[in-house]
PDB file of C-alpha atoms in Angstrom:
ATOM      1  CA  MET A 274       0.000   0.000   0.000  1.00  0.00           C
ATOM      2  CA  LEU A 275       1.205   3.488  -0.846  1.00  0.00           C
ATOM      3  CA  SER A 276      -0.624   5.078   2.104  1.00  0.00           C
ATOM      4  CA  LEU A 277      -1.407   8.227   0.132  1.00  0.00           C
ATOM      5  CA  LYS A 278      -2.955  11.220   1.878  1.00  0.00           C
ATOM      6  CA  ILE A 279      -5.793  12.310  -0.411  1.00  0.00           C
ATOM      7  CA  ASP A 280      -8.015  15.410  -0.477  1.00  0.00           C
ATOM      8  CA  ILE A 281     -10.705  16.538  -2.919  1.00  0.00           C
ATOM      9  CA  ASP A 282     -11.026  20.235  -3.749  1.00  0.00           C
ATOM     10  CA  ASN A 283     -14.378  21.292  -2.274  1.00  0.00           C
ATOM     11  CA  ASN A 284     -14.780  24.011  -4.914  1.00  0.00           C
ATOM     12  CA  SER A 285     -14.528  21.570  -7.830  1.00  0.00           C
ATOM     13  CA  GLY A 286     -17.501  19.913  -9.478  1.00  0.00           C
ATOM     14  CA  PHE A 287     -20.514  20.992 -11.486  1.00  0.00           C
ATOM     15  CA  CYS A 288     -21.308  24.664 -11.945  1.00  0.00           C
ATOM     16  CA  PHE A 289     -24.903  25.716 -11.250  1.00  0.00           C
ATOM     17  CA  GLY A 290     -25.820  25.613 -14.966  1.00  0.00           C
ATOM     18  CA  VAL A 291     -24.829  21.951 -15.297  1.00  0.00           C
ATOM     19  CA  VAL A 292     -26.514  21.047 -11.993  1.00  0.00           C
ATOM     20  CA  TYR A 293     -29.748  22.635 -13.263  1.00  0.00           C
ATOM     21  CA  ALA A 294     -29.628  20.756 -16.596  1.00  0.00           C
ATOM     22  CA  ILE A 295     -28.981  17.385 -14.972  1.00  0.00           C
ATOM     23  CA  GLU A 296     -31.703  17.893 -12.354  1.00  0.00           C
ATOM     24  CA  MET A 297     -34.207  18.695 -15.122  1.00  0.00           C
ATOM     25  CA  ALA A 298     -33.145  15.601 -17.072  1.00  0.00           C
ATOM     26  CA  GLU A 299     -33.403  13.314 -14.046  1.00  0.00           C
ATOM     27  CA  GLU A 300     -36.853  14.651 -13.176  1.00  0.00           C
ATOM     28  CA  ILE A 301     -38.227  13.779 -16.623  1.00  0.00           C
ATOM     29  CA  LEU A 302     -36.387  10.436 -16.708  1.00  0.00           C
ATOM     30  CA  ASN A 303     -38.123   9.572 -13.441  1.00  0.00           C
ATOM     31  CA  GLU A 304     -41.499  10.487 -14.981  1.00  0.00           C
ATOM     32  CA  GLN A 305     -41.343   8.886 -18.436  1.00  0.00           C
ATOM     33  CA  GLY A 306     -38.280   6.637 -18.453  1.00  0.00           C
ATOM     34  CA  TYR A 307     -36.513   8.293 -21.396  1.00  0.00           C
ATOM     35  CA  LEU A 308     -35.614  11.730 -22.704  1.00  0.00           C
ATOM     36  CA  TYR A 309     -33.929  13.024 -25.850  1.00  0.00           C
ATOM     37  CA  CYS A 310     -31.008  15.422 -25.359  1.00  0.00           C
ATOM     38  CA  LEU A 311     -29.558  17.494 -28.192  1.00  0.00           C
ATOM     39  CA  GLY A 312     -25.831  16.785 -27.854  1.00  0.00           C
ATOM     40  CA  ASP A 313     -23.965  15.584 -24.765  1.00  0.00           C
ATOM     41  CA  ILE A 314     -25.690  17.008 -21.686  1.00  0.00           C
ATOM     42  CA  VAL A 315     -22.251  17.718 -20.224  1.00  0.00           C
ATOM     43  CA  HIS A 316     -18.723  17.307 -21.604  1.00  0.00           C
ATOM     44  CA  ASN A 317     -17.955  14.352 -19.373  1.00  0.00           C
ATOM     45  CA  ASP A 318     -18.276  10.851 -20.825  1.00  0.00           C
ATOM     46  CA  GLU A 319     -18.674   9.168 -17.439  1.00  0.00           C
ATOM     47  CA  GLU A 320     -21.640  11.340 -16.436  1.00  0.00           C
ATOM     48  CA  VAL A 321     -23.206  11.011 -19.887  1.00  0.00           C
ATOM     49  CA  HIS A 322     -22.927   7.215 -19.625  1.00  0.00           C
ATOM     50  CA  ARG A 323     -24.569   7.267 -16.187  1.00  0.00           C
ATOM     51  CA  LEU A 324     -27.551   9.196 -17.528  1.00  0.00           C
ATOM     52  CA  GLN A 325     -27.784   7.091 -20.679  1.00  0.00           C
ATOM     53  CA  GLU A 326     -28.208   4.037 -18.475  1.00  0.00           C
ATOM     54  CA  ARG A 327     -31.196   5.812 -16.945  1.00  0.00           C
ATOM     55  CA  GLY A 328     -32.755   6.446 -20.368  1.00  0.00           C
ATOM     56  CA  LEU A 329     -31.178   9.635 -21.708  1.00  0.00           C
ATOM     57  CA  ARG A 330     -30.927   9.488 -25.505  1.00  0.00           C
ATOM     58  CA  ILE A 331     -28.206  11.703 -26.973  1.00  0.00           C
ATOM     59  CA  ILE A 332     -29.088  12.905 -30.475  1.00  0.00           C
ATOM     60  CA  ASP A 333     -27.454  15.101 -33.123  1.00  0.00           C
ATOM     61  CA  TYR A 334     -29.021  17.853 -35.251  1.00  0.00           C
ATOM     62  CA  GLY A 335     -29.855  15.478 -38.102  1.00  0.00           C
ATOM     63  CA  PHE A 336     -31.852  13.181 -35.849  1.00  0.00           C
ATOM     64  CA  TYR A 337     -33.424  16.170 -34.086  1.00  0.00           C
ATOM     65  CA  ARG A 338     -34.819  17.535 -37.347  1.00  0.00           C
ATOM     66  CA  SER A 339     -36.503  14.170 -38.011  1.00  0.00           C
ATOM     67  CA  LEU A 340     -38.239  14.043 -34.608  1.00  0.00           C
ATOM     68  CA  THR A 341     -41.874  14.988 -34.078  1.00  0.00           C
ATOM     69  CA  ASN A 342     -44.155  15.155 -31.034  1.00  0.00           C
ATOM     70  CA  GLU A 343     -41.365  14.527 -28.492  1.00  0.00           C
ATOM     71  CA  LYS A 344     -39.666  16.218 -25.566  1.00  0.00           C
ATOM     72  CA  VAL A 345     -36.064  17.319 -26.134  1.00  0.00           C
ATOM     73  CA  LEU A 346     -33.672  18.747 -23.558  1.00  0.00           C
ATOM     74  CA  ILE A 347     -31.545  21.754 -24.439  1.00  0.00           C
ATOM     75  CA  ARG A 348     -28.385  21.580 -22.351  1.00  0.00           C
ATOM     76  CA  ALA A 349     -26.682  24.412 -20.470  1.00  0.00           C
ATOM     77  CA  HIS A 350     -24.597  25.453 -23.507  1.00  0.00           C
ATOM     78  CA  GLY A 351     -27.637  27.000 -25.208  1.00  0.00           C
ATOM     79  CA  GLU A 352     -28.823  26.750 -28.823  1.00  0.00           C
ATOM     80  CA  PRO A 353     -29.109  28.917 -31.947  1.00  0.00           C
ATOM     81  CA  PRO A 354     -32.506  30.267 -33.105  1.00  0.00           C
ATOM     82  CA  SER A 355     -32.795  27.496 -35.731  1.00  0.00           C
ATOM     83  CA  THR A 356     -33.222  24.892 -32.978  1.00  0.00           C
ATOM     84  CA  TYR A 357     -36.302  26.695 -31.670  1.00  0.00           C
ATOM     85  CA  GLN A 358     -37.689  27.087 -35.196  1.00  0.00           C
ATOM     86  CA  THR A 359     -37.407  23.322 -35.748  1.00  0.00           C
ATOM     87  CA  ALA A 360     -39.256  22.710 -32.493  1.00  0.00           C
ATOM     88  CA  LEU A 361     -42.169  24.853 -33.646  1.00  0.00           C
ATOM     89  CA  GLN A 362     -42.328  23.100 -37.020  1.00  0.00           C
ATOM     90  CA  ASN A 363     -42.133  19.558 -35.560  1.00  0.00           C
ATOM     91  CA  ASN A 364     -44.284  20.013 -32.455  1.00  0.00           C
ATOM     92  CA  ILE A 365     -41.294  19.340 -30.181  1.00  0.00           C
ATOM     93  CA  GLN A 366     -41.551  20.347 -26.533  1.00  0.00           C
ATOM     94  CA  LEU A 367     -38.218  21.852 -25.560  1.00  0.00           C
ATOM     95  CA  ILE A 368     -37.007  21.372 -22.012  1.00  0.00           C
ATOM     96  CA  ASP A 369     -34.779  24.428 -21.971  1.00  0.00           C
ATOM     97  CA  ALA A 370     -31.905  24.104 -19.502  1.00  0.00           C
ATOM     98  CA  SER A 371     -29.798  26.819 -21.120  1.00  0.00           C
ATOM     99  CA  CYS A 372     -27.545  28.462 -18.546  1.00  0.00           C
ATOM    100  CA  PRO A 373     -28.809  31.988 -17.642  1.00  0.00           C
ATOM    101  CA  VAL A 374     -25.261  33.328 -18.117  1.00  0.00           C
ATOM    102  CA  VAL A 375     -25.193  31.937 -21.668  1.00  0.00           C
ATOM    103  CA  LEU A 376     -28.685  33.252 -22.479  1.00  0.00           C
ATOM    104  CA  LYS A 377     -27.669  36.748 -21.338  1.00  0.00           C
ATOM    105  CA  LEU A 378     -24.581  36.533 -23.563  1.00  0.00           C
ATOM    106  CA  GLN A 379     -26.681  35.420 -26.550  1.00  0.00           C
ATOM    107  CA  ASN A 380     -28.975  38.425 -26.089  1.00  0.00           C
ATOM    108  CA  ARG A 381     -26.047  40.848 -25.866  1.00  0.00           C
ATOM    109  CA  ILE A 382     -24.476  39.456 -29.039  1.00  0.00           C
ATOM    110  CA  LYS A 383     -27.799  39.686 -30.889  1.00  0.00           C
ATOM    111  CA  ARG A 384     -28.202  43.344 -29.895  1.00  0.00           C
ATOM    112  CA  THR A 385     -24.695  44.155 -31.145  1.00  0.00           C
ATOM    113  CA  TYR A 386     -25.372  42.317 -34.410  1.00  0.00           C
ATOM    114  CA  ASP A 387     -28.713  44.111 -34.849  1.00  0.00           C
ATOM    115  CA  GLU A 388     -26.814  47.395 -34.469  1.00  0.00           C
ATOM    116  CA  ARG A 389     -24.717  46.273 -37.467  1.00  0.00           C
ATOM    117  CA  LYS A 390     -21.473  46.243 -35.499  1.00  0.00           C
ATOM    118  CA  PRO A 391     -18.784  43.630 -36.313  1.00  0.00           C
ATOM    119  CA  VAL A 392     -18.989  40.796 -33.765  1.00  0.00           C
ATOM    120  CA  TYR A 393     -15.872  38.815 -32.819  1.00  0.00           C
ATOM    121  CA  ILE A 394     -15.930  35.908 -30.377  1.00  0.00           C
ATOM    122  CA  PHE A 395     -12.995  34.466 -28.467  1.00  0.00           C
ATOM    123  CA  GLY A 396     -14.052  30.813 -28.360  1.00  0.00           C
ATOM    124  CA  LYS A 397     -13.704  27.373 -29.871  1.00  0.00           C
ATOM    125  CA  GLU A 398     -15.220  27.041 -33.351  1.00  0.00           C
ATOM    126  CA  GLY A 399     -17.759  24.202 -33.309  1.00  0.00           C
ATOM    127  CA  HIS A 400     -18.158  24.209 -29.527  1.00  0.00           C
ATOM    128  CA  ALA A 401     -21.800  23.808 -28.479  1.00  0.00           C
ATOM    129  CA  GLU A 402     -21.949  27.213 -26.785  1.00  0.00           C
ATOM    130  CA  VAL A 403     -20.259  28.962 -29.710  1.00  0.00           C
ATOM    131  CA  ILE A 404     -22.742  27.451 -32.188  1.00  0.00           C
ATOM    132  CA  GLY A 405     -25.514  29.116 -30.186  1.00  0.00           C
ATOM    133  CA  LEU A 406     -23.641  32.417 -30.010  1.00  0.00           C
ATOM    134  CA  LYS A 407     -22.899  32.532 -33.755  1.00  0.00           C
ATOM    135  CA  GLY A 408     -26.541  31.716 -34.406  1.00  0.00           C
ATOM    136  CA  GLN A 409     -27.484  35.113 -32.961  1.00  0.00           C
ATOM    137  CA  THR A 410     -25.552  36.730 -35.826  1.00  0.00           C
ATOM    138  CA  ASN A 411     -26.860  34.600 -38.682  1.00  0.00           C
ATOM    139  CA  ASN A 412     -23.476  32.810 -38.366  1.00  0.00           C
ATOM    140  CA  GLU A 413     -21.633  35.963 -39.433  1.00  0.00           C
ATOM    141  CA  ALA A 414     -19.609  36.467 -36.227  1.00  0.00           C
ATOM    142  CA  VAL A 415     -15.873  35.763 -36.511  1.00  0.00           C
ATOM    143  CA  VAL A 416     -14.589  33.156 -34.044  1.00  0.00           C
ATOM    144  CA  PHE A 417     -10.987  32.549 -33.032  1.00  0.00           C
ATOM    145  CA  GLY A 418      -9.733  30.210 -30.335  1.00  0.00           C
ATOM    146  CA  SER A 419      -6.337  31.575 -29.359  1.00  0.00           C
ATOM    147  CA  TYR A 420      -3.913  34.491 -29.531  1.00  0.00           C
ATOM    148  CA  GLU A 421      -2.155  32.738 -32.431  1.00  0.00           C
ATOM    149  CA  GLU A 422      -5.403  32.362 -34.422  1.00  0.00           C
ATOM    150  CA  MET A 423      -6.273  35.979 -33.745  1.00  0.00           C
ATOM    151  CA  ARG A 424      -3.040  37.172 -35.374  1.00  0.00           C
ATOM    152  CA  SER A 425      -4.121  35.758 -38.748  1.00  0.00           C
ATOM    153  CA  HIS A 426      -7.287  37.881 -38.905  1.00  0.00           C
ATOM    154  CA  ARG A 427      -7.705  41.169 -40.732  1.00  0.00           C
ATOM    155  CA  PHE A 428      -9.842  43.400 -38.512  1.00  0.00           C
ATOM    156  CA  PRO A 429     -12.027  46.385 -39.429  1.00  0.00           C
ATOM    157  CA  GLN A 430     -11.312  49.707 -37.689  1.00  0.00           C
ATOM    158  CA  GLU A 431     -13.739  48.964 -34.832  1.00  0.00           C
ATOM    159  CA  ILE A 432     -14.943  45.643 -33.386  1.00  0.00           C
ATOM    160  CA  THR A 433     -16.974  44.348 -30.471  1.00  0.00           C
ATOM    161  CA  LEU A 434     -15.175  41.489 -28.767  1.00  0.00           C
ATOM    162  CA  TYR A 435     -17.073  38.858 -26.779  1.00  0.00           C
ATOM    163  CA  SER A 436     -15.911  35.616 -25.197  1.00  0.00           C
ATOM    164  CA  GLN A 437     -17.213  32.100 -24.754  1.00  0.00           C
ATOM    165  CA  THR A 438     -18.103  31.900 -21.057  1.00  0.00           C
ATOM    166  CA  THR A 439     -15.505  29.235 -20.194  1.00  0.00           C
ATOM    167  CA  LYS A 440     -12.361  30.794 -21.690  1.00  0.00           C
ATOM    168  CA  SER A 441      -9.352  32.210 -19.835  1.00  0.00           C
ATOM    169  CA  THR A 442      -9.787  35.777 -18.575  1.00  0.00           C
ATOM    170  CA  ALA A 443      -6.066  36.504 -18.852  1.00  0.00           C
ATOM    171  CA  GLU A 444      -5.997  35.277 -22.457  1.00  0.00           C
ATOM    172  CA  LEU A 445      -9.047  37.409 -23.348  1.00  0.00           C
ATOM    173  CA  TYR A 446      -7.370  40.610 -22.136  1.00  0.00           C
ATOM    174  CA  ARG A 447      -4.080  39.639 -23.768  1.00  0.00           C
ATOM    175  CA  ILE A 448      -5.939  39.284 -27.075  1.00  0.00           C
ATOM    176  CA  ARG A 449      -7.717  42.625 -26.589  1.00  0.00           C
ATOM    177  CA  ASP A 450      -4.417  44.392 -25.924  1.00  0.00           C
ATOM    178  CA  ALA A 451      -2.757  42.760 -28.947  1.00  0.00           C
ATOM    179  CA  ILE A 452      -5.573  43.799 -31.285  1.00  0.00           C
ATOM    180  CA  GLU A 453      -5.459  47.379 -30.003  1.00  0.00           C
ATOM    181  CA  THR A 454      -1.715  47.629 -30.736  1.00  0.00           C
ATOM    182  CA  THR A 455      -2.633  47.334 -34.442  1.00  0.00           C
ATOM    183  CA  GLY A 456      -4.752  50.481 -34.207  1.00  0.00           C
ATOM    184  CA  VAL A 457      -8.118  48.709 -34.057  1.00  0.00           C
ATOM    185  CA  LYS A 458     -10.652  50.095 -31.571  1.00  0.00           C
ATOM    186  CA  VAL A 459     -11.936  47.210 -29.404  1.00  0.00           C
ATOM    187  CA  ASP A 460     -15.176  47.388 -27.429  1.00  0.00           C
ATOM    188  CA  LEU A 461     -14.466  44.515 -25.040  1.00  0.00           C
ATOM    189  CA  LYS A 462     -17.379  42.698 -23.419  1.00  0.00           C
ATOM    190  CA  ASP A 463     -15.938  40.483 -20.683  1.00  0.00           C
ATOM    191  CA  THR A 464     -18.528  37.703 -20.787  1.00  0.00           C
ATOM    192  CA  ILE A 465     -16.529  34.971 -19.038  1.00  0.00           C
ATOM    193  CA  CYS A 466     -18.549  33.259 -16.309  1.00  0.00           C
ATOM    194  CA  ARG A 467     -17.230  34.374 -12.917  1.00  0.00           C
ATOM    195  CA  GLN A 468     -17.892  30.924 -11.452  1.00  0.00           C
ATOM    196  CA  VAL A 469     -15.282  29.763 -13.962  1.00  0.00           C
ATOM    197  CA  SER A 470     -12.822  32.682 -13.810  1.00  0.00           C
ATOM    198  CA  ASN A 471     -12.802  32.859 -10.003  1.00  0.00           C
ATOM    199  CA  ARG A 472     -11.616  29.269  -9.889  1.00  0.00           C
ATOM    200  CA  ASP A 473      -8.251  30.184 -11.408  1.00  0.00           C
ATOM    201  CA  GLU A 474      -6.738  31.571  -8.217  1.00  0.00           C
ATOM    202  CA  GLU A 475      -8.478  28.993  -6.023  1.00  0.00           C
ATOM    203  CA  LEU A 476      -7.027  26.172  -8.091  1.00  0.00           C
ATOM    204  CA  ARG A 477      -3.547  27.693  -8.150  1.00  0.00           C
ATOM    205  CA  SER A 478      -3.504  27.723  -4.359  1.00  0.00           C
ATOM    206  CA  PHE A 479      -4.954  24.215  -4.129  1.00  0.00           C
ATOM    207  CA  ALA A 480      -2.536  22.739  -6.671  1.00  0.00           C
ATOM    208  CA  ALA A 481       0.532  24.262  -5.032  1.00  0.00           C
ATOM    209  CA  ALA A 482      -0.322  22.669  -1.677  1.00  0.00           C
ATOM    210  CA  TYR A 483       0.131  19.031  -2.776  1.00  0.00           C
ATOM    211  CA  ASP A 484       2.872  16.725  -4.020  1.00  0.00           C
ATOM    212  CA  ILE A 485       0.718  15.540  -6.916  1.00  0.00           C
ATOM    213  CA  ILE A 486      -2.527  16.812  -8.454  1.00  0.00           C
ATOM    214  CA  ILE A 487      -5.007  14.551 -10.209  1.00  0.00           C
ATOM    215  CA  PHE A 488      -7.166  16.701 -12.469  1.00  0.00           C
ATOM    216  CA  VAL A 489     -10.387  14.917 -13.426  1.00  0.00           C
ATOM    217  CA  SER A 490     -12.204  16.052 -16.567  1.00  0.00           C
ATOM    218  CA  GLY A 491     -13.795  14.932 -19.794  1.00  0.00           C
ATOM    219  CA  SER A 492     -11.444  15.200 -22.765  1.00  0.00           C
ATOM    220  CA  LYS A 493     -13.991  17.346 -24.672  1.00  0.00           C
ATOM    221  CA  SER A 494     -14.365  19.974 -21.932  1.00  0.00           C
ATOM    222  CA  SER A 495     -12.955  23.394 -22.900  1.00  0.00           C
ATOM    223  CA  ASN A 496     -13.216  24.474 -19.288  1.00  0.00           C
ATOM    224  CA  GLY A 497     -11.358  21.316 -18.250  1.00  0.00           C
ATOM    225  CA  LYS A 498      -8.457  22.003 -20.615  1.00  0.00           C
ATOM    226  CA  MET A 499      -8.154  25.571 -19.384  1.00  0.00           C
ATOM    227  CA  LEU A 500      -8.269  24.687 -15.665  1.00  0.00           C
ATOM    228  CA  TYR A 501      -5.889  21.767 -16.152  1.00  0.00           C
ATOM    229  CA  ALA A 502      -3.366  24.219 -17.602  1.00  0.00           C
ATOM    230  CA  VAL A 503      -3.809  26.413 -14.520  1.00  0.00           C
ATOM    231  CA  CYS A 504      -3.063  23.444 -12.242  1.00  0.00           C
ATOM    232  CA  LYS A 505      -0.116  22.304 -14.361  1.00  0.00           C
ATOM    233  CA  GLU A 506       1.445  25.766 -14.156  1.00  0.00           C
ATOM    234  CA  ALA A 507       1.055  25.857 -10.370  1.00  0.00           C
ATOM    235  CA  ASN A 508       2.202  22.251  -9.913  1.00  0.00           C
ATOM    236  CA  PRO A 509       4.116  20.474 -12.717  1.00  0.00           C
ATOM    237  CA  GLN A 510       3.215  17.140 -11.083  1.00  0.00           C
ATOM    238  CA  THR A 511      -0.361  17.392 -12.359  1.00  0.00           C
ATOM    239  CA  TYR A 512      -1.979  14.521 -14.236  1.00  0.00           C
ATOM    240  CA  PHE A 513      -5.126  14.666 -16.404  1.00  0.00           C
ATOM    241  CA  VAL A 514      -7.541  11.728 -16.060  1.00  0.00           C
ATOM    242  CA  SER A 515     -11.016  11.166 -17.453  1.00  0.00           C
ATOM    243  CA  ALA A 516     -11.791   7.925 -15.589  1.00  0.00           C
ATOM    244  CA  ILE A 517     -10.315   5.789 -12.809  1.00  0.00           C
ATOM    245  CA  GLN A 518      -8.809   3.512 -15.475  1.00  0.00           C
ATOM    246  CA  ASP A 519      -6.435   6.350 -16.423  1.00  0.00           C
ATOM    247  CA  LEU A 520      -4.670   6.300 -13.033  1.00  0.00           C
ATOM    248  CA  ARG A 521      -1.151   4.834 -13.000  1.00  0.00           C
ATOM    249  CA  ARG A 522       0.519   3.482  -9.856  1.00  0.00           C
ATOM    250  CA  GLU A 523       3.965   4.527 -11.103  1.00  0.00           C
ATOM    251  CA  TRP A 524       2.983   8.196 -10.742  1.00  0.00           C
ATOM    252  CA  PHE A 525       3.107   7.909  -6.949  1.00  0.00           C
ATOM    253  CA  THR A 526       5.488   7.108  -4.118  1.00  0.00           C
ATOM    254  CA  PRO A 527       4.489   6.190  -0.520  1.00  0.00           C
ATOM    255  CA  ASN A 528       2.985   8.799   1.817  1.00  0.00           C
ATOM    256  CA  GLN A 529       2.607  11.534  -0.797  1.00  0.00           C
ATOM    257  CA  ARG A 530      -0.092  14.198  -0.414  1.00  0.00           C
ATOM    258  CA  ILE A 531      -2.498  13.985  -3.353  1.00  0.00           C
ATOM    259  CA  GLY A 532      -4.995  16.668  -4.362  1.00  0.00           C
ATOM    260  CA  ILE A 533      -7.969  15.843  -6.592  1.00  0.00           C
ATOM    261  CA  CYS A 534      -9.810  18.570  -8.488  1.00  0.00           C
ATOM    262  CA  GLY A 535     -11.792  18.958 -11.689  1.00  0.00           C
ATOM    263  CA  ALA A 536     -13.678  21.046 -14.211  1.00  0.00           C
ATOM    264  CA  THR A 537     -17.111  22.618 -13.858  1.00  0.00           C
ATOM    265  CA  SER A 538     -18.317  19.670 -15.951  1.00  0.00           C
ATOM    266  CA  THR A 539     -16.811  17.034 -13.628  1.00  0.00           C
ATOM    267  CA  PRO A 540     -19.254  15.235 -11.280  1.00  0.00           C
ATOM    268  CA  MET A 541     -18.286  14.961  -7.626  1.00  0.00           C
ATOM    269  CA  TRP A 542     -19.109  11.228  -7.658  1.00  0.00           C
ATOM    270  CA  LEU A 543     -16.318  10.698 -10.219  1.00  0.00           C
ATOM    271  CA  MET A 544     -13.754  12.541  -8.089  1.00  0.00           C
ATOM    272  CA  GLU A 545     -14.862  10.445  -5.113  1.00  0.00           C
ATOM    273  CA  ALA A 546     -14.315   7.287  -7.215  1.00  0.00           C
ATOM    274  CA  VAL A 547     -10.800   8.496  -8.077  1.00  0.00           C
ATOM    275  CA  LYS A 548     -10.095   9.045  -4.379  1.00  0.00           C
ATOM    276  CA  THR A 549     -11.299   5.531  -3.530  1.00  0.00           C
ATOM    277  CA  LYS A 550      -9.093   4.019  -6.246  1.00  0.00           C
ATOM    278  CA  LEU A 551      -6.038   5.931  -5.015  1.00  0.00           C
ATOM    279  CA  ALA A 552      -6.674   4.815  -1.444  1.00  0.00           C
ATOM    280  CA  GLU A 553      -6.548   1.187  -2.595  1.00  0.00           C
ATOM    281  CA  MET A 554      -3.108   1.542  -4.221  1.00  0.00           C
TER     282      MET A 554
END
């Protein structure tokens, strides 16, 4: 036995938007035994699998457009206007679990677009949230995912810059400053969720306090990738795992202090399972 001393970060786990979506899904699953969900309800394969075993049916846009007379859950990431139009045409009852922070951002982007101002979004092209955000601009908004991508764009004289809610605050301001050095006027709208951004400093402190950090997250989670990088910077002995099967005994030596933390899309039950596995080593 390695006799590891293991703690879980109490601030890790689902954000309120994900909690709300999953509670809504579970309520309907309890009532009717199944429920369609447009895309993964959360970017965590283990949690998706748990809900699928309870009757959640993950569907894509093609399947969604063929459905009629059904209930469909909209996850916390939000959806573009076309999703609501399809629901009206096909008599689909939408169970709308869009995060209020995302809905507010969608409305702000639509107002800017309606004012005929160029809309730029710092986010991941193709990400579920970004699809909904671009939809507010008839898909005309320009999206870039990093400082390096931004440098390849030719900007007009004035732009309005928004951000996907789960991106890095420091990177957003770095991008704003870089664009302004080219002479472009940037109207920055800091639309990063504070439940996400406030976790940066908390995680830095947590990660620095342990010999090894196990960061638990789905591989598709943008928030997970960003927060993992924060932990890795604070503690180079940080390992990314998506399931207990990813843990390796050779990472550890006896009596080390191990910290477990995760993304806003990581369920607490999964971090508890990681802790149990480590305790058995």
